Short mmCIF file of C-alpha atoms in Angstrom, two decimals:
data_model
loop_
_atom_site.label_atom_id
_atom_site.label_comp_id
_atom_site.label_asym_id
_atom_site.label_seq_id
_atom_site.Cartn_x
_atom_site.Cartn_y
_atom_site.Cartn_z
CA MET A 1 -28.83 -23.28 23.14
CA GLY A 2 -28.33 -20.14 25.25
CA ASN A 3 -26.72 -22.23 27.95
CA ALA A 4 -24.36 -23.91 25.51
CA ASP A 5 -23.37 -20.46 24.21
CA GLN A 6 -22.76 -19.23 27.70
CA GLU A 7 -20.61 -22.20 28.59
CA LEU A 8 -18.59 -21.79 25.40
CA MET A 9 -18.05 -18.10 26.10
CA GLU A 10 -16.98 -18.82 29.67
CA ARG A 11 -14.40 -21.27 28.41
CA LEU A 12 -13.24 -18.72 25.83
CA ALA A 13 -12.90 -16.02 28.49
CA ALA A 14 -10.72 -18.43 30.47
CA GLY A 15 -8.37 -18.68 27.46
CA ASP A 16 -9.56 -22.07 26.12
CA ALA A 17 -8.24 -22.18 22.53
CA GLY A 18 -10.53 -25.10 21.67
CA ALA A 19 -13.63 -23.08 22.56
CA PHE A 20 -12.28 -20.18 20.50
CA GLU A 21 -11.78 -22.46 17.51
CA THR A 22 -15.32 -23.84 17.83
CA VAL A 23 -16.79 -20.34 17.85
CA PHE A 24 -14.62 -19.38 14.87
CA ARG A 25 -15.43 -22.42 12.72
CA THR A 26 -19.15 -22.33 13.50
CA HIS A 27 -19.64 -18.75 12.41
CA TYR A 28 -16.85 -18.02 9.95
CA ARG A 29 -18.81 -18.48 6.73
CA LEU A 30 -21.82 -16.49 7.89
CA LEU A 31 -19.68 -13.55 9.05
CA LEU A 32 -17.63 -13.60 5.86
CA ARG A 33 -20.79 -13.33 3.80
CA TYR A 34 -22.12 -10.55 6.02
CA ALA A 35 -18.90 -8.53 5.73
CA CYS A 36 -18.72 -9.13 1.98
CA LYS A 37 -22.15 -7.61 1.51
CA ILE A 38 -20.92 -4.38 3.06
CA VAL A 39 -17.29 -4.07 2.02
CA GLY A 40 -17.76 -5.52 -1.46
CA ASP A 41 -14.96 -8.02 -1.99
CA LYS A 42 -13.75 -11.27 -0.48
CA ALA A 43 -10.24 -10.20 0.46
CA ALA A 44 -11.50 -7.15 2.35
CA ALA A 45 -14.20 -9.24 4.03
CA GLU A 46 -11.59 -11.78 5.14
CA ASP A 47 -9.53 -8.98 6.69
CA VAL A 48 -12.59 -7.69 8.53
CA VAL A 49 -13.50 -11.09 10.00
CA GLN A 50 -9.88 -11.66 11.05
CA LEU A 51 -10.03 -8.40 12.98
CA VAL A 52 -13.32 -9.33 14.62
CA PHE A 53 -11.87 -12.56 16.01
CA ALA A 54 -8.48 -11.07 16.89
CA ASN A 55 -10.29 -8.44 18.96
CA ILE A 56 -12.42 -11.07 20.67
CA TRP A 57 -9.35 -13.04 21.65
CA GLU A 58 -7.57 -9.92 22.79
CA GLY A 59 -10.46 -8.83 24.99
CA ARG A 60 -11.63 -12.32 26.00
CA LYS A 61 -11.17 -11.71 29.73
CA ARG A 62 -13.62 -8.81 29.68
CA LEU A 63 -16.10 -10.55 27.42
CA LYS A 64 -19.64 -10.79 28.79
CA VAL A 65 -21.79 -12.31 26.09
CA LYS A 66 -24.80 -14.55 26.50
CA GLN A 67 -25.62 -15.19 22.86
CA ILE A 68 -22.76 -15.55 20.48
CA LYS A 69 -24.29 -15.08 17.04
CA PRO A 70 -25.96 -11.67 17.48
CA TYR A 71 -22.79 -10.45 19.15
CA LEU A 72 -20.58 -11.65 16.29
CA LEU A 73 -22.89 -10.15 13.67
CA ARG A 74 -22.87 -6.79 15.41
CA ALA A 75 -19.08 -6.86 15.75
CA THR A 76 -18.73 -7.74 12.06
CA HIS A 77 -21.14 -4.99 11.10
CA ASN A 78 -19.15 -2.41 13.07
CA LYS A 79 -15.78 -3.59 11.81
CA SER A 80 -17.08 -3.53 8.21
CA LEU A 81 -18.16 0.08 8.61
CA THR A 82 -14.81 0.94 10.16
CA PHE A 83 -13.14 -0.66 7.15
CA LEU A 84 -15.18 1.51 4.80
CA MET A 85 -14.35 4.60 6.85
CA GLN A 86 -10.64 3.82 6.65
CA HIS A 87 -10.86 3.41 2.90
CA GLN A 88 -12.93 6.50 2.33
CA ARG A 89 -11.28 8.99 4.58
CA GLN A 90 -13.67 11.91 4.92
CA SER A 91 -16.89 9.95 4.69
CA SER A 92 -19.49 10.37 7.36
CA LEU A 93 -21.28 7.37 8.78
CA GLU A 94 -24.70 8.68 7.68
CA LEU A 95 -23.78 7.94 4.09
CA LEU A 96 -23.06 4.31 4.79
CA PRO A 97 -25.75 1.69 4.29
CA PRO A 98 -27.84 0.82 7.28
CA MET A 99 -27.75 -2.96 7.42
CA ALA A 100 -30.44 -4.93 9.16
CA GLU A 101 -28.71 -7.65 11.16
CA GLU A 102 -31.65 -9.94 10.49
CA GLU A 103 -30.94 -9.61 6.77
CA VAL A 104 -28.46 -12.47 6.85
CA ASP A 105 -30.08 -15.50 5.30
CA GLU A 106 -29.14 -18.86 6.61
CA VAL A 107 -27.66 -21.44 4.29
CA ASP A 108 -30.45 -22.92 2.20
CA GLU A 109 -29.61 -26.53 1.34
CA GLN A 110 -32.23 -26.84 -1.36
CA ARG A 111 -31.14 -23.77 -3.29
CA GLU A 112 -27.52 -24.87 -3.05
CA GLU A 113 -28.41 -28.21 -4.55
CA VAL A 114 -30.12 -26.41 -7.45
CA VAL A 115 -27.02 -24.29 -8.10
CA ARG A 116 -24.89 -27.42 -8.20
CA LEU A 117 -27.18 -28.96 -10.81
CA LEU A 118 -27.06 -25.75 -12.82
CA ILE A 119 -23.26 -25.78 -12.79
CA ASP A 120 -23.35 -29.27 -14.29
CA ALA A 121 -25.61 -27.93 -17.04
CA LEU A 122 -22.96 -25.41 -18.20
CA PRO A 123 -21.14 -26.07 -21.49
CA GLU A 124 -18.05 -28.17 -20.80
CA GLN A 125 -15.31 -25.55 -21.09
CA ARG A 126 -17.31 -22.93 -19.22
CA ARG A 127 -18.02 -25.40 -16.43
CA ARG A 128 -14.35 -26.34 -16.21
CA ILE A 129 -13.24 -22.70 -16.00
CA PHE A 130 -15.88 -21.86 -13.41
CA LYS A 131 -14.92 -24.81 -11.22
CA MET A 132 -11.20 -24.02 -11.47
CA SER A 133 -11.90 -20.53 -10.23
CA ARG A 134 -14.65 -21.13 -7.68
CA LEU A 135 -13.62 -24.52 -6.30
CA ASP A 136 -9.87 -24.74 -6.86
CA GLY A 137 -9.30 -21.04 -6.14
CA LEU A 138 -7.03 -20.57 -9.19
CA LYS A 139 -6.26 -17.12 -10.60
CA TYR A 140 -7.58 -16.25 -14.07
CA ARG A 141 -4.02 -16.19 -15.33
CA GLU A 142 -3.34 -19.70 -13.99
CA ILE A 143 -6.55 -21.04 -15.56
CA ALA A 144 -5.65 -19.42 -18.89
CA THR A 145 -2.18 -20.98 -18.85
CA GLN A 146 -3.44 -24.45 -17.92
CA LEU A 147 -6.14 -24.49 -20.59
CA GLY A 148 -4.13 -22.66 -23.25
CA LEU A 149 -6.60 -19.77 -23.40
CA SER A 150 -6.29 -16.01 -23.12
CA VAL A 151 -7.13 -14.31 -19.81
CA LYS A 152 -9.82 -12.37 -21.68
CA THR A 153 -11.53 -15.63 -22.64
CA VAL A 154 -11.44 -16.90 -19.05
CA GLU A 155 -12.89 -13.60 -17.89
CA ALA A 156 -15.71 -13.71 -20.43
CA GLN A 157 -16.54 -17.35 -19.67
CA MET A 158 -16.66 -16.62 -15.93
CA GLY A 159 -19.11 -13.78 -16.55
CA LYS A 160 -21.33 -15.97 -18.72
CA ALA A 161 -21.28 -18.82 -16.20
CA LEU A 162 -22.28 -16.56 -13.33
CA GLN A 163 -24.94 -14.83 -15.44
CA PHE A 164 -26.44 -18.21 -16.34
CA LEU A 165 -26.55 -19.38 -12.72
CA ARG A 166 -28.19 -16.19 -11.58
CA SER A 167 -30.81 -15.93 -14.32
CA SER A 168 -31.77 -19.64 -14.23
CA LEU A 169 -32.10 -19.79 -10.48
CA PRO A 170 -35.44 -18.02 -9.93
CA GLN A 171 -37.17 -20.11 -12.64
CA VAL A 172 -35.92 -23.42 -11.35
CA LEU A 173 -36.96 -22.47 -7.83
CA LYS A 174 -40.39 -21.34 -8.96
CA ASN A 175 -40.92 -24.69 -10.69
CA SER A 176 -39.87 -26.61 -7.62
CA GLU A 177 -42.23 -24.53 -5.45
CA VAL A 178 -45.13 -25.41 -7.73
CA SER A 179 -44.34 -29.09 -7.40
CA ASP A 180 -44.36 -28.79 -3.60
CA MET B 1 -35.35 -6.82 -16.52
CA LYS B 2 -34.14 -4.48 -13.75
CA GLN B 3 -30.55 -5.26 -14.72
CA THR B 4 -29.95 -1.81 -16.24
CA THR B 5 -28.23 -0.23 -13.24
CA GLY B 6 -26.95 -3.55 -11.92
CA ILE B 7 -23.49 -5.05 -11.84
CA ASP B 8 -22.25 -6.58 -15.09
CA ALA B 9 -21.75 -10.36 -14.73
CA ALA B 10 -18.08 -10.34 -15.75
CA LEU B 11 -17.35 -7.58 -13.22
CA ALA B 12 -19.26 -9.46 -10.51
CA ALA B 13 -17.16 -12.55 -11.29
CA ARG B 14 -13.94 -10.53 -11.12
CA LEU B 15 -14.94 -9.04 -7.76
CA LEU B 16 -15.86 -12.44 -6.35
CA ALA B 17 -12.86 -14.32 -7.74
CA GLY B 18 -10.43 -11.69 -6.43
CA GLU B 19 -9.50 -10.49 -9.92
CA ALA B 20 -10.90 -6.94 -9.79
CA SER B 21 -8.46 -4.03 -9.99
CA GLU B 22 -8.14 -1.55 -7.15
CA SER B 23 -10.00 1.16 -9.06
CA GLU B 24 -12.81 -1.28 -9.87
CA LYS B 25 -13.11 -2.22 -6.21
CA GLU B 26 -13.12 1.43 -5.25
CA ARG B 27 -15.92 2.34 -7.66
CA HIS B 28 -17.76 -0.74 -6.43
CA ARG B 29 -17.44 0.39 -2.81
CA ILE B 30 -18.73 3.85 -3.69
CA SER B 31 -21.80 2.41 -5.44
CA LEU B 32 -22.42 0.04 -2.53
CA ALA B 33 -22.37 2.97 -0.14
CA VAL B 34 -24.73 5.25 -2.05
CA ASP B 35 -27.09 3.03 -4.07
CA ALA B 36 -29.61 0.69 -2.43
CA ASP B 37 -30.53 -1.05 -5.72
CA TYR B 38 -26.89 -1.67 -6.43
CA ARG B 39 -26.54 -3.17 -2.95
CA SER B 40 -29.34 -5.67 -3.42
CA ASP B 41 -27.97 -6.55 -6.86
CA TRP B 42 -24.58 -7.23 -5.28
CA ALA B 43 -26.23 -9.37 -2.58
CA GLN B 44 -27.72 -11.53 -5.37
CA TRP B 45 -24.38 -12.10 -7.07
CA LEU B 46 -22.83 -12.87 -3.72
CA TRP B 47 -25.57 -15.36 -2.99
CA VAL B 48 -25.06 -17.22 -6.29
CA TRP B 49 -21.30 -17.34 -5.74
CA ASP B 50 -21.68 -18.67 -2.20
CA ALA B 51 -24.21 -21.28 -3.24
CA ALA B 52 -21.83 -22.48 -5.97
CA GLY B 53 -19.26 -23.49 -3.37
CA THR B 54 -19.04 -26.89 -1.71
CA GLU B 55 -18.61 -27.90 1.91
CA GLU B 56 -15.09 -28.98 1.08
CA VAL B 57 -14.18 -25.57 -0.34
CA ASP B 58 -15.78 -23.80 2.62
CA ARG B 59 -13.82 -25.97 5.01
CA ARG B 60 -10.58 -25.25 3.14
CA ASP B 61 -11.22 -21.48 3.24
CA CYS B 62 -12.06 -21.75 6.92
CA ASP B 63 -8.80 -23.68 7.59
CA VAL B 64 -6.76 -21.04 5.80
CA ALA B 65 -8.47 -18.27 7.77
CA TRP B 66 -8.01 -20.11 11.09
CA THR B 67 -4.29 -20.61 10.41
CA ARG B 68 -3.94 -16.94 9.57
CA LEU B 69 -5.73 -15.96 12.78
CA GLN B 70 -3.50 -18.27 14.83
CA ARG B 71 -0.44 -16.64 13.33
CA LYS B 72 -1.79 -13.21 14.13
CA ILE B 73 -2.73 -13.83 17.75
CA HIS B 74 0.55 -15.57 18.47
CA SER B 75 2.72 -12.88 16.91
CA PRO B 76 4.95 -11.05 19.42
CA LEU B 77 3.41 -7.69 18.51
CA PHE B 78 -0.05 -8.98 19.31
CA LEU B 79 1.05 -10.50 22.60
CA LEU B 80 2.80 -7.28 23.48
CA LYS B 81 -0.35 -5.30 22.78
CA GLU B 82 -2.29 -7.70 24.97
CA ARG B 83 0.22 -7.30 27.75
CA THR B 84 0.13 -3.49 27.50
CA LEU B 85 -3.65 -3.57 27.83
CA ALA B 86 -3.48 -5.75 30.91
CA LEU B 87 -0.79 -3.48 32.33
CA SER B 88 -2.81 -0.33 31.89
CA LEU B 89 -5.74 -1.94 33.71
CA ALA B 90 -3.47 -2.81 36.59
CA ALA B 91 -1.54 0.45 36.37
CA ALA B 92 -3.20 2.26 39.24
CA ALA B 93 -2.62 -0.61 41.66
CA VAL B 94 0.97 -1.03 40.59
CA LEU B 95 1.70 2.65 40.94
CA LEU B 96 0.26 2.67 44.44
CA LEU B 97 2.29 -0.36 45.37
CA ALA B 98 5.41 1.25 43.97
CA LEU B 99 4.84 4.40 45.99
CA LEU B 100 4.18 2.53 49.20
CA LEU B 101 6.96 0.02 48.89
CA PRO B 102 9.76 1.63 46.90
CA LEU B 103 12.32 -0.71 48.40
CA LEU B 104 10.52 -3.82 47.23
CA TRP B 105 10.07 -2.47 43.72
CA THR B 106 12.66 -3.97 41.41
CA PRO B 107 12.62 -3.48 37.66
CA ALA B 108 11.20 -6.40 35.67
CA ALA B 109 14.00 -8.73 34.63
CA ASN B 110 15.17 -7.82 31.10
CA GLN B 111 11.99 -6.76 29.35
CA PRO B 112 12.64 -8.39 25.97
CA GLU B 113 10.92 -6.12 23.48
CA LEU B 114 11.22 -2.43 22.79
CA LEU B 115 8.46 -0.80 20.83
CA VAL B 116 8.73 2.24 18.59
CA THR B 117 5.55 3.78 17.28
CA ALA B 118 5.34 6.51 14.69
CA GLY B 119 1.92 8.08 14.97
CA GLY B 120 0.15 10.88 13.13
CA GLU B 121 2.14 12.51 10.34
CA ASP B 122 5.63 11.88 11.67
CA ILE B 123 8.32 9.58 10.35
CA GLN B 124 10.59 8.13 13.06
CA GLU B 125 14.27 7.41 12.56
CA VAL B 126 15.59 4.55 14.69
CA VAL B 127 19.08 3.11 15.02
CA LEU B 128 19.10 -0.45 16.32
CA GLU B 129 21.74 -1.92 18.59
CA ASP B 130 23.59 -3.54 15.63
CA GLY B 131 23.82 -0.26 13.70
CA THR B 132 20.86 -0.99 11.43
CA ARG B 133 19.00 2.21 10.50
CA VAL B 134 15.23 2.19 10.23
CA SER B 135 12.89 4.91 8.96
CA LEU B 136 9.43 4.14 10.28
CA ASN B 137 6.47 5.60 8.38
CA ALA B 138 3.62 7.39 10.17
CA ASN B 139 1.06 5.10 11.86
CA SER B 140 3.56 2.24 11.99
CA ARG B 141 5.00 0.13 14.79
CA LEU B 142 8.32 -1.64 15.09
CA SER B 143 9.20 -3.97 17.92
CA PHE B 144 12.67 -5.39 18.54
CA PRO B 145 14.80 -6.72 21.41
CA GLU B 146 17.08 -4.36 23.29
CA GLU B 147 19.91 -6.67 22.30
CA PHE B 148 19.85 -9.17 19.45
CA GLY B 149 20.83 -12.79 20.05
CA PRO B 150 24.13 -14.25 18.84
CA HIS B 151 22.69 -16.14 15.83
CA GLU B 152 20.08 -13.83 14.38
CA ARG B 153 18.56 -10.36 14.46
CA ARG B 154 14.78 -10.22 14.31
CA VAL B 155 12.26 -7.33 14.32
CA TYR B 156 8.47 -7.17 13.93
CA LEU B 157 6.74 -4.58 11.77
CA HIS B 158 3.19 -3.27 11.45
CA GLY B 159 2.90 -0.61 8.74
CA GLU B 160 5.81 0.50 6.57
CA ALA B 161 9.54 0.98 7.06
CA TRP B 162 12.80 1.41 5.17
CA PHE B 163 15.73 -0.64 6.52
CA GLU B 164 19.45 -0.12 5.99
CA VAL B 165 20.91 -3.28 7.43
CA GLU B 166 24.54 -3.67 8.48
CA ALA B 167 25.90 -6.91 7.03
CA GLN B 168 27.05 -9.35 9.74
CA GLY B 169 28.29 -12.72 8.53
CA GLY B 170 26.40 -15.59 10.15
CA ARG B 171 23.88 -13.31 11.85
CA PRO B 172 21.02 -12.81 9.38
CA PHE B 173 18.49 -10.02 9.86
CA TYR B 174 14.78 -10.89 9.74
CA VAL B 175 11.75 -8.64 9.38
CA GLU B 176 8.50 -10.34 10.33
CA THR B 177 5.07 -8.97 9.45
CA GLU B 178 1.63 -10.45 9.82
CA ASP B 179 2.00 -12.18 6.45
CA LEU B 180 5.67 -12.24 5.50
CA LEU B 181 9.14 -13.13 6.68
CA VAL B 182 11.92 -11.15 5.00
CA LYS B 183 15.44 -12.53 5.40
CA VAL B 184 18.29 -10.16 4.77
CA VAL B 185 21.97 -10.55 4.28
CA GLY B 186 23.03 -6.87 4.25
CA THR B 187 21.07 -4.43 2.22
CA ALA B 188 18.62 -1.52 2.04
CA PHE B 189 14.97 -2.28 1.43
CA ASN B 190 11.39 -1.22 2.05
CA VAL B 191 8.65 -3.33 3.68
CA ARG B 192 4.96 -2.40 3.65
CA SER B 193 2.41 -4.24 5.74
CA TRP B 194 -0.78 -2.15 5.70
CA PRO B 195 -4.25 -3.57 6.23
CA GLU B 196 -5.44 -2.62 2.71
CA PRO B 197 -5.78 -5.54 0.27
CA THR B 198 -2.84 -4.23 -1.79
CA GLY B 199 -0.98 -3.05 1.28
CA VAL B 200 1.74 -5.70 1.50
CA SER B 201 4.90 -5.35 -0.56
CA VAL B 202 8.69 -5.41 -0.40
CA GLU B 203 11.08 -3.27 -2.48
CA VAL B 204 14.87 -3.59 -2.58
CA GLY B 205 17.16 -0.55 -2.92
CA SER B 206 20.45 -2.46 -2.75
CA GLY B 207 21.72 -5.95 -1.97
CA ARG B 208 19.50 -9.01 -1.72
CA VAL B 209 16.60 -10.22 0.42
CA GLU B 210 14.65 -13.46 0.62
CA VAL B 211 10.90 -13.03 1.18
CA HIS B 212 8.82 -15.87 2.62
CA SER B 213 5.04 -15.96 2.54
CA GLY B 214 4.93 -17.40 6.03
CA LEU B 215 7.47 -19.21 8.13
CA GLU B 216 10.97 -19.85 6.83
CA GLY B 217 10.84 -22.75 4.38
CA SER B 218 7.50 -21.68 2.88
CA GLU B 219 7.14 -20.30 -0.65
CA HIS B 220 9.80 -17.63 -1.17
CA ILE B 221 11.22 -15.24 -3.74
CA LEU B 222 14.75 -13.90 -3.90
CA LEU B 223 14.80 -10.17 -4.64
CA GLN B 224 17.76 -8.20 -5.96
CA LYS B 225 18.47 -4.49 -6.15
CA GLY B 226 15.76 -2.62 -8.04
CA GLU B 227 13.19 -5.41 -7.69
CA GLY B 228 9.91 -5.56 -5.80
CA LEU B 229 7.09 -7.92 -4.94
CA VAL B 230 3.54 -7.78 -3.68
CA PHE B 231 1.78 -10.29 -1.44
CA HIS B 232 -1.82 -11.15 -2.36
CA ARG B 233 -3.66 -11.73 0.90
CA SER B 234 -6.59 -13.44 -0.82
CA THR B 235 -4.47 -16.23 -2.32
CA LYS B 236 -1.48 -16.03 0.05
CA ARG B 237 0.76 -15.80 -3.01
CA LEU B 238 3.87 -13.72 -3.66
CA GLU B 239 4.21 -12.02 -7.01
CA GLN B 240 7.31 -10.31 -8.35
CA VAL B 241 6.42 -6.96 -9.92
CA ALA B 242 8.18 -4.05 -11.57
CA LEU B 243 9.47 -1.63 -8.94
CA ASN B 244 7.27 1.45 -8.56
CA ARG B 245 9.86 4.20 -9.02
CA ASN B 246 8.12 6.29 -6.37
CA TYR B 247 8.09 3.56 -3.73
CA LEU B 248 10.10 5.65 -1.28
CA ALA B 249 8.08 8.85 -1.73
CA TRP B 250 6.66 8.50 1.81
CA LYS B 251 10.24 8.95 3.08
CA THR B 252 11.86 11.27 0.51
CA GLY B 253 8.81 13.45 -0.19
CA GLN B 254 9.70 13.28 -3.91
CA LEU B 255 7.22 12.10 -6.55
CA ILE B 256 8.44 11.84 -10.14
CA PHE B 257 6.24 11.03 -13.13
CA GLU B 258 7.45 10.62 -16.70
CA ASP B 259 4.78 10.06 -19.28
CA THR B 260 2.92 8.04 -16.63
CA PRO B 261 -0.72 7.09 -17.29
CA LEU B 262 -3.10 8.48 -14.66
CA SER B 263 -4.16 4.92 -13.73
CA GLU B 264 -0.59 4.44 -12.44
CA VAL B 265 -0.43 7.93 -10.94
CA PHE B 266 -3.56 7.11 -8.91
CA GLN B 267 -1.97 3.91 -7.61
CA THR B 268 1.17 5.81 -6.62
CA LEU B 269 -0.84 8.53 -4.84
CA GLU B 270 -2.88 5.92 -2.95
CA ARG B 271 0.24 4.13 -1.90
CA THR B 272 2.08 7.28 -0.85
CA TYR B 273 -0.72 9.19 0.88
CA ARG B 274 -2.99 6.20 1.63
CA ARG B 275 -5.90 8.20 0.22
CA PRO B 276 -8.20 6.67 -2.40
CA ILE B 277 -8.49 8.45 -5.75
CA THR B 278 -10.11 7.44 -9.04
CA ALA B 279 -11.83 8.83 -12.13
CA ASP B 280 -15.29 8.33 -13.55
CA HIS B 281 -14.35 7.93 -17.22
CA PRO B 282 -11.98 5.40 -18.88
CA THR B 283 -10.27 8.05 -21.03
CA ILE B 284 -9.12 9.90 -17.91
CA PHE B 285 -7.11 6.87 -16.78
CA GLU B 286 -5.22 6.98 -20.08
CA GLU B 287 -4.04 10.61 -19.80
CA LYS B 288 -0.27 10.83 -19.28
CA LEU B 289 1.45 12.92 -16.64
CA GLY B 290 5.02 14.25 -16.63
CA GLY B 291 6.57 16.29 -13.85
CA SER B 292 7.66 16.09 -10.24
CA PHE B 293 6.39 17.08 -6.82
CA SER B 294 8.55 17.84 -3.83
CA HIS B 295 7.03 17.59 -0.34
CA GLN B 296 3.54 18.41 -1.58
CA SER B 297 0.27 17.51 0.06
CA PHE B 298 -2.22 15.10 -1.49
CA GLU B 299 -4.61 18.02 -2.00
CA HIS B 300 -1.98 19.99 -3.90
CA VAL B 301 -1.17 17.10 -6.25
CA VAL B 302 -4.87 16.57 -6.98
CA GLU B 303 -5.23 20.30 -7.67
CA VAL B 304 -2.39 20.12 -10.19
CA LEU B 305 -3.95 17.09 -11.91
CA CYS B 306 -7.23 18.99 -12.25
CA THR B 307 -5.58 22.06 -13.76
CA THR B 308 -3.35 20.05 -16.11
CA PHE B 309 -6.08 17.87 -17.58
CA GLN B 310 -9.01 20.24 -17.09
CA LEU B 311 -10.75 17.98 -14.64
CA GLU B 312 -12.88 18.67 -11.62
CA GLN B 313 -12.90 16.78 -8.35
CA HIS B 314 -15.72 15.51 -6.18
CA THR B 315 -15.41 13.61 -2.98
CA VAL B 316 -17.76 10.66 -2.79
CA ASN B 317 -17.59 8.95 0.59
CA GLY B 318 -14.03 10.11 0.99
CA VAL B 319 -12.89 8.82 -2.40
CA VAL B 320 -11.65 11.63 -4.62
CA VAL B 321 -13.30 11.17 -8.01
CA LEU B 322 -11.99 13.14 -11.01
CA SER B 323 -14.29 13.87 -13.92
CA ARG B 324 -14.25 15.89 -17.13
CA LYS B 325 -15.34 19.50 -16.83
#
């Protein structure tokens, strides 16, 4: 594992775009989620992760990293704080949340499966709206136009869908733990 | 049961689906920074949203992000920055070599790009080789060739600039930014390319421009005099919007409001001074402001708002928050 990391980083330092792409694709989702926890919205988190990787590529020749993931998490943490600083001019770093790097949970297949089942349990229109937003990436306005609804309705349905997923999740998981 | 101080589901959905307004996002960021319970509540919503995705959607998002990164690291400005870094590392050696062997030192064969940077508070005025006039906002960079080619004129912008382009038949003028390509026939227009989520827009003062959300041939919008558009980074979409009448305030120093709701005034102040400002009560956003400011500081304008509407200001993590006295 460590050796594979090291080899990948050596190739990256030598300007191997394939190695860079591998590192990017392997960690993108995790870093996006990490940044989103701190900066609070997806678009801002995307900008932060772009900067992290742009900086890595820019400084690749001077890169001395043995383990990729902790390095990427730290870089994302720092860039996220910088983002907050830039958007809150006079703030001091003490006021910003201390984030434990270990706090990032890995993808949990079982819980994801449960969420998928819960989505299927939504009332038809609500499920359709939720999928159009979450999976197809459509804007509320586009969903409203396609379904002949008002944007307000789409907004309300999205809130209800998300609320349902969140409040049902702990119960379903508890039940499945009992059956284990 | 501990939902009392938590994030409302509809707001969480708006934040996650990229539908939240700037002031909502700002309040959200403030709460994230100061409230640990709020932070763990947000982490829960985020978790549900992430789990509701599929591998296919994740892969698509990853593809989009990878393409965007490719575009960024292959942009001339980025390459130039890289080169400058490498140069400064080698600078000492080169200088020594130049001193020792002045006769062997010949200037690099036509260095293609010139770079103008406006730092700090200053606005830079630049006249390009073809007569095009550019006002470059503070903290912005413009790179362009010493001489344009015979078939096109092309410059690269980070930040914000106002262009007055000399029309030249058959030799279009292009402005490239990280996200957009603006094609010009002969006109005066403003381009913003700031890192903020709402930081990318184009406004036309006269003539016509064609704005592409990527390379030429991609989605584009034709803009006429008095029209503007914004680029949504999250969806990579262009949207035509009403022109903010104060869009050139960074250059002219003039801000004019006429019966303008404070929600809009806040947006204009953020855009002009790049300083976040909001209020803590919905009725404050509805107050209307009339009047003008000439070359006034952000602090002065906020002071005037406070006096006019009997508000007081607090600074929470650098965001100015206005509240009722």
